[in-house]
mmCIF file of C-alpha atoms in Angstrom:
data_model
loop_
_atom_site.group_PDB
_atom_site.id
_atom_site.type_symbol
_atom_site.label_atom_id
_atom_site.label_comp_id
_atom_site.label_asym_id
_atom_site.label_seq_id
_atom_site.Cartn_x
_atom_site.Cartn_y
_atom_site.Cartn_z
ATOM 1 C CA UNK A 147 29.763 63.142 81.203
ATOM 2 C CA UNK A 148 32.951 65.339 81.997
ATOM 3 C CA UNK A 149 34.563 61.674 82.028
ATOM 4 C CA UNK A 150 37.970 60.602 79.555
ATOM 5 C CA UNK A 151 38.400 57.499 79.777
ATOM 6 C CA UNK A 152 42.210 55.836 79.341
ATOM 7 C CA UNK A 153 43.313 52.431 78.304
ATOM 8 C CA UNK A 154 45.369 50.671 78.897
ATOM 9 C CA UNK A 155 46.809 51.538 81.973
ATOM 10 C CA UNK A 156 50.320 50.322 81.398
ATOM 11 C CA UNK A 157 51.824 49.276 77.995
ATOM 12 C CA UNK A 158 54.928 47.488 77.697
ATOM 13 C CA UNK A 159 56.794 47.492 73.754
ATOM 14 C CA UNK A 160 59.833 46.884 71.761
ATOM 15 C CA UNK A 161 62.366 49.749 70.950
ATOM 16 C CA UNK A 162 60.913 50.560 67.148
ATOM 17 C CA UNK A 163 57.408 49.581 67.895
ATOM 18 C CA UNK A 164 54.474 51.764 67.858
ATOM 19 C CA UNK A 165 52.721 52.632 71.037
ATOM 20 C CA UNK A 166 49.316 52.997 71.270
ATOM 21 C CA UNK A 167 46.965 54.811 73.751
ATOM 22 C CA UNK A 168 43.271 54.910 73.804
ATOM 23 C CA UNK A 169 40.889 57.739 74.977
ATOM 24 C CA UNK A 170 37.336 57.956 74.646
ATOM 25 C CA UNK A 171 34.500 60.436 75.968
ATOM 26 C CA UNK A 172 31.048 61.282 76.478
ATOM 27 C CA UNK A 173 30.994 64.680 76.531
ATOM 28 C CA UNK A 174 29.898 65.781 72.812
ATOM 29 C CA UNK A 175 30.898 69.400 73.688
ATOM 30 C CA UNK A 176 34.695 68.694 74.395
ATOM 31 C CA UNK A 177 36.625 70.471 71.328
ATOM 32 C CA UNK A 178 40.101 70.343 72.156
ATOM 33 C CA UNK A 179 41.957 67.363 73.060
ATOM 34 C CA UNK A 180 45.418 67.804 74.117
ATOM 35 C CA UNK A 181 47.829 64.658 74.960
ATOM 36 C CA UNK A 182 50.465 65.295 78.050
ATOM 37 C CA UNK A 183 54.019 63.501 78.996
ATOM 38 C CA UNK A 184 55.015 63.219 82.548
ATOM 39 C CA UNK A 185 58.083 61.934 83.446
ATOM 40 C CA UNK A 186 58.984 61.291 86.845
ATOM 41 C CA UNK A 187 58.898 64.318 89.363
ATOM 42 C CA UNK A 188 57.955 66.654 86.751
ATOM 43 C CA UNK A 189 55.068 68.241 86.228
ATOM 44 C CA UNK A 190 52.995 66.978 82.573
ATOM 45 C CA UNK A 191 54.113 68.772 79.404
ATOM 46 C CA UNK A 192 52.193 69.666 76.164
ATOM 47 C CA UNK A 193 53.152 66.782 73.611
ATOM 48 C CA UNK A 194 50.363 67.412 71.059
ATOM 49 C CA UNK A 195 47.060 68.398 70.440
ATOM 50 C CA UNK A 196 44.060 67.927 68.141
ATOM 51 C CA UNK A 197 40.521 69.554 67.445
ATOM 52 C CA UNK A 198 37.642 67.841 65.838
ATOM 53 C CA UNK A 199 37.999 69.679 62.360
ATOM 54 C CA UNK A 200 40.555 67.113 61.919
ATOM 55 C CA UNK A 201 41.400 63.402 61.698
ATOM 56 C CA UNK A 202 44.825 63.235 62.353
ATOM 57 C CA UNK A 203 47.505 65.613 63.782
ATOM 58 C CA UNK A 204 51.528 64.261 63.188
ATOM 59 C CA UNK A 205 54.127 65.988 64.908
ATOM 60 C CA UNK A 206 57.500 63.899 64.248
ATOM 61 C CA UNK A 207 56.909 60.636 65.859
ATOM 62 C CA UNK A 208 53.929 61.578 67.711
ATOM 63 C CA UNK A 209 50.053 61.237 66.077
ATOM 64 C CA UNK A 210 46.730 62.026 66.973
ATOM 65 C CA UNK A 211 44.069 60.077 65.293
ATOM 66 C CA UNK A 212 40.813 61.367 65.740
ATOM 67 C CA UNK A 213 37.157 59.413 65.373
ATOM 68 C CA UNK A 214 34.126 62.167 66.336
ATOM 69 C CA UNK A 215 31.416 60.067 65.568
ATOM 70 C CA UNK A 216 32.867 57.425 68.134
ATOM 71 C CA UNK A 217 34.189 59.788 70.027
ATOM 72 C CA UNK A 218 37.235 58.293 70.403
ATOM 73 C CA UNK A 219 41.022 59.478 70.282
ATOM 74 C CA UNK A 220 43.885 57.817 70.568
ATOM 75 C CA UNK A 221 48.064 58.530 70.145
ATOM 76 C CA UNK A 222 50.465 56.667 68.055
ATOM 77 C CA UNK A 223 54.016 56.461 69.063
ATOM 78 C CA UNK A 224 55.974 55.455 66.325
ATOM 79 C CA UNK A 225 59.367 53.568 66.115
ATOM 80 C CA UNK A 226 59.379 53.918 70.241
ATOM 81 C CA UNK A 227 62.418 54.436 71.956
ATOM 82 C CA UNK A 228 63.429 54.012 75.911
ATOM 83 C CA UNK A 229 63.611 57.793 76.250
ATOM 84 C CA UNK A 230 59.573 57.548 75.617
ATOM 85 C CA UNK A 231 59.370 55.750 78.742
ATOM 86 C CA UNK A 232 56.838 58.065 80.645
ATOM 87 C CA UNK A 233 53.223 58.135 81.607
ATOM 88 C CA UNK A 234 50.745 59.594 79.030
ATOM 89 C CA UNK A 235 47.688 61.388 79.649
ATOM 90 C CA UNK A 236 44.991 62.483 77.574
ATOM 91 C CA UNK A 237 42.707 65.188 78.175
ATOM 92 C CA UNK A 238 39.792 67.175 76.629
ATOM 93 C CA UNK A 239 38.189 70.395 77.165
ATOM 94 C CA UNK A 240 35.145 72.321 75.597
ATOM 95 C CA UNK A 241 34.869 76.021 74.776
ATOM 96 C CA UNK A 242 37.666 76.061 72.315
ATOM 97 C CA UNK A 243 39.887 74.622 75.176
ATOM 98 C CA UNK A 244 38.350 77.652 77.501
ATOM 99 C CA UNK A 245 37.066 75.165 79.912
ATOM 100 C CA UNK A 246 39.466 73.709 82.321
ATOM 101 C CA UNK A 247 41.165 70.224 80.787
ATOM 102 C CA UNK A 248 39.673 66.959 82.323
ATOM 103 C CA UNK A 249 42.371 64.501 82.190
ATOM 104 C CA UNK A 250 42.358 60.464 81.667
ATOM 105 C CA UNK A 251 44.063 58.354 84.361
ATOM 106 C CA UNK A 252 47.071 58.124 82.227
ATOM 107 C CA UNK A 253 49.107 55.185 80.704
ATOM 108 C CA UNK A 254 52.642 54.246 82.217
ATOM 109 C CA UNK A 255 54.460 53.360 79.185
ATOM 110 C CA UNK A 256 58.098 51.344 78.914
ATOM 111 C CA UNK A 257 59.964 50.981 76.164
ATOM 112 C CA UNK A 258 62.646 47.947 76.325
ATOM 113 C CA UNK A 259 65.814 47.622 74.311
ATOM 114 C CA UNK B 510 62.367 77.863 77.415
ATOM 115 C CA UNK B 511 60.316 79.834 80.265
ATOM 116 C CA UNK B 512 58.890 77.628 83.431
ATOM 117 C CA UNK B 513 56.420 77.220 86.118
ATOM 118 C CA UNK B 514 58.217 77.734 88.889
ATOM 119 C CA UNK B 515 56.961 75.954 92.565
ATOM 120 C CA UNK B 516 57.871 75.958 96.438
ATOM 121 C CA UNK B 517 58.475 73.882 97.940
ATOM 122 C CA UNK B 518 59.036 70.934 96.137
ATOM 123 C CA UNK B 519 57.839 68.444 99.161
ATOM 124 C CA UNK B 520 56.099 69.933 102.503
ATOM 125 C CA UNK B 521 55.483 67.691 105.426
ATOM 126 C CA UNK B 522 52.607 69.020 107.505
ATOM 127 C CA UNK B 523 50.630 68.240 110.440
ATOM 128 C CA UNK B 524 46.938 67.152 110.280
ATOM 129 C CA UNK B 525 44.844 70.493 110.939
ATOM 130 C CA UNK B 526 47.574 72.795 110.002
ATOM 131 C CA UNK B 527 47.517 75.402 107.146
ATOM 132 C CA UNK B 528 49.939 74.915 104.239
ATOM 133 C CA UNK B 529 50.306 77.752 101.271
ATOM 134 C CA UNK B 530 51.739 76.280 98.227
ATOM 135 C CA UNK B 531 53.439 78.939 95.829
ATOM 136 C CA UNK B 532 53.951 78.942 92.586
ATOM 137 C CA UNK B 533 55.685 81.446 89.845
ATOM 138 C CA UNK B 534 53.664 81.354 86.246
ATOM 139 C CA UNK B 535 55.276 82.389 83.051
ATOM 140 C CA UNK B 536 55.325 85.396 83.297
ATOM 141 C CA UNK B 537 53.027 86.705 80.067
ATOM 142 C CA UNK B 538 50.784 84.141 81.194
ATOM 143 C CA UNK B 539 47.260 85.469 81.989
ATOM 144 C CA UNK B 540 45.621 82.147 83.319
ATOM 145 C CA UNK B 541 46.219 80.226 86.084
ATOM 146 C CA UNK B 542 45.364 76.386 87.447
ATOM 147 C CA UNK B 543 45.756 74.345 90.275
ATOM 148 C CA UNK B 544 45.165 70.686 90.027
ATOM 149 C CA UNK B 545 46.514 67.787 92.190
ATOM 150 C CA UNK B 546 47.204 64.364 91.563
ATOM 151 C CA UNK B 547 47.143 62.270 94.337
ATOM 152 C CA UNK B 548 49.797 59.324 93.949
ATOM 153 C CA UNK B 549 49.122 56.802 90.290
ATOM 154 C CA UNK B 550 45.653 58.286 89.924
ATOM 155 C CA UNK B 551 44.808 60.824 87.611
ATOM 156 C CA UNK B 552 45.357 64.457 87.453
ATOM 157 C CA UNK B 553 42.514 66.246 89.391
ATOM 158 C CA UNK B 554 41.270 70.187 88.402
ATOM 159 C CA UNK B 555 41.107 71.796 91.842
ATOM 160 C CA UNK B 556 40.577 75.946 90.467
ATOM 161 C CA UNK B 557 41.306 78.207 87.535
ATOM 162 C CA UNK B 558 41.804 82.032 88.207
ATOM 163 C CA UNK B 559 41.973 85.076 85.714
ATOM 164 C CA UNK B 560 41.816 88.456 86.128
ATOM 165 C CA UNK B 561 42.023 88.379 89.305
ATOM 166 C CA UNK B 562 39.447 86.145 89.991
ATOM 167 C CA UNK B 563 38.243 82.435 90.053
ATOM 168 C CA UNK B 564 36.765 81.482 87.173
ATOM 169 C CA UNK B 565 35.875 77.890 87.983
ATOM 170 C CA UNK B 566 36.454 75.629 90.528
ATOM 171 C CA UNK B 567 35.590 71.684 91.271
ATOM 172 C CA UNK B 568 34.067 70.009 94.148
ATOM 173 C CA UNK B 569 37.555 69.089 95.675
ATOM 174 C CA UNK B 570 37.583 72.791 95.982
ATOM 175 C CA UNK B 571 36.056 73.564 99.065
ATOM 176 C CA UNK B 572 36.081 76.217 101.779
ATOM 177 C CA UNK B 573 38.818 74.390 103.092
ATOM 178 C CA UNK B 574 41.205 76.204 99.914
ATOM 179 C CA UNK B 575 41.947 79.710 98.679
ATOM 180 C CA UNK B 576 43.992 81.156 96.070
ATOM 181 C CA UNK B 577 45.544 84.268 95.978
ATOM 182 C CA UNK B 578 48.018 86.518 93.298
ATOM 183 C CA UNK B 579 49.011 88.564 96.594
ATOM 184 C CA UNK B 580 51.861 90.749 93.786
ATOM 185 C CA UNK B 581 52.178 90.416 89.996
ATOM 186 C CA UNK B 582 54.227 87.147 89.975
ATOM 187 C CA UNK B 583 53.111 84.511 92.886
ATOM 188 C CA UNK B 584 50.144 82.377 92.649
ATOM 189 C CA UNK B 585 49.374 80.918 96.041
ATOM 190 C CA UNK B 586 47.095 77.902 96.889
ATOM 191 C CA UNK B 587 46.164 78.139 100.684
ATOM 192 C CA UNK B 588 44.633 75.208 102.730
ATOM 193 C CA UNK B 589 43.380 76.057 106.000
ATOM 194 C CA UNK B 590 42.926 72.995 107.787
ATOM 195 C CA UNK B 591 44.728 70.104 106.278
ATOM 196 C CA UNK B 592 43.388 66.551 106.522
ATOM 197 C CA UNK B 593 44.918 63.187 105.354
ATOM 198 C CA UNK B 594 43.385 62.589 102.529
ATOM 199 C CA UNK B 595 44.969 65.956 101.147
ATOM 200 C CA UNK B 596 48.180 64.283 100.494
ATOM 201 C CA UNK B 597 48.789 64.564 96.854
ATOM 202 C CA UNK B 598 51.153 66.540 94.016
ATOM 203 C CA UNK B 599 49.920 69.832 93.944
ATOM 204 C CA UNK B 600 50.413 70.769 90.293
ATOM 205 C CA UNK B 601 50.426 74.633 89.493
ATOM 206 C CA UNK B 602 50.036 75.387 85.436
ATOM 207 C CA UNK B 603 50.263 79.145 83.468
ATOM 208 C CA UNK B 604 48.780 79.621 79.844
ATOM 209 C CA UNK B 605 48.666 82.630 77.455
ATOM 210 C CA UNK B 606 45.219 81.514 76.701
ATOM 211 C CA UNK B 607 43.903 78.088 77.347
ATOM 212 C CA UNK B 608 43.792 77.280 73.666
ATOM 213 C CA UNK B 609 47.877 77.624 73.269
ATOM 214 C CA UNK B 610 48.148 74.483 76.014
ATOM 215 C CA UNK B 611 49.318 74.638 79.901
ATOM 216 C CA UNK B 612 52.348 74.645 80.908
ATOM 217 C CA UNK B 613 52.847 72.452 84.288
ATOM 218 C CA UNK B 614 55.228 73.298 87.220
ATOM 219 C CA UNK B 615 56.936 70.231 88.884
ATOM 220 C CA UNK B 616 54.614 70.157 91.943
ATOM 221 C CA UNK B 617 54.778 70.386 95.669
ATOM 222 C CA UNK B 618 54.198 67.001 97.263
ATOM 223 C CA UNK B 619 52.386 67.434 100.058
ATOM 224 C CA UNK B 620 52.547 64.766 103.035
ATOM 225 C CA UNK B 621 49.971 65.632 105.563
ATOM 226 C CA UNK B 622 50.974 63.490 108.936
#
């Protein structure tokens, strides 16, 4: 139940291609669903974030799409470039993001020139 | 841009020994996490602590670990007696309120020998 589930685990695309990376859940209370960037030796940073008023959240190059009733989310990555090269993980939380974030097992993504 | 701030940023310890990992949040921040990813896998909640206080913690988080904020700034994760399978990247993360995102430090990598 407190489950995210990740896929796939490592994506390989073309500088200007889109990226895509799959999350789903089980956990109908989960309300906040942030996405996170790690680079290497860093810690994960905030890249976006989406609650379930909405269908889709676009910051820049970055979207959320959102699907409650399949409780499914997933993030575009559009025209990809080799500085995107990172691992991605998705998370969720419930409470209005007041319970602690669960995290998916993340996606290693490379971008190639 | 204001950051998590950890130490040491890789401890070797023996099997059995105690380790205290520190961390510095932001410093408006009012919530506080640990979580720990042990190496490729996913990013594990260990504890969350406001107001002095834990406010949840998982199963990984046994009597074996402790936090502390021993002055206004440090938040220290203690384990007492340190076994193997504790190797990991001790992530420490800070948030105004949980809602507005984490922000991650870069981790302590712990090698327990």
């Amino acid at each position: 139940q407190q489950q995210v589930k990740q896929s796939p685990q490592s994506l390989i695309v073309q500088k200007g291609g889109i990226s895509i990376i799959n999350c789903a859940y089980e956990n109908t209370a989960f309300d906040y669903f942030p996405w996170y960037q790690q680079f290497p030796g860093k810690g994960p940073a905030l890249l976006i974030a989406i609650r379930p008023d909405v269908s889709e959240k676009k910051e820049g190059r970055f979207t959320i799409s959102f699907n409650k009733s399949a409780k499914q989310f997933s993030l575009h990555i559009m025209d990809s470039q080799p500085g995107d090269s990172a691992t991605y993980f998705c998370a969720a939380s419930s409470n209005s993001g007041n319970t602690p974030l669960v995290f998916g097992k993340g996606t290693r993504l490379s971008v190639i020139a | 841009e204001p950051e998590v701030t950890q130490t040491p940023s890789h401890q070797v310890t023996q099997m059995g020994q105690e380790v205290i990992l520190r961390c510095v949040p932001i410093s408006n921040h009012l919530y506080f996490y640990w979580y720990r990813q042990i190496l490729g896998q996913k990013v594990e909640f260990l504890v969350s602590f406001y107001n002095n206080e834990i406010s949840e913690k998982s199963e990984i988080f046994d009597d074996q670990f402790s936090v502390e904020r021993p002055d206004g700034s440090n938040f220290t994760l203690k384990i007492r007696s340190t076994k193997l399978e504790d190797s990991a990247m001790y992530f420490c993360a800070s948030s105004e309120a949980p809602v507005s995102g984490y922000t991650f430090g870069s981790g302590t990598r712990l090698t327990v020998v």
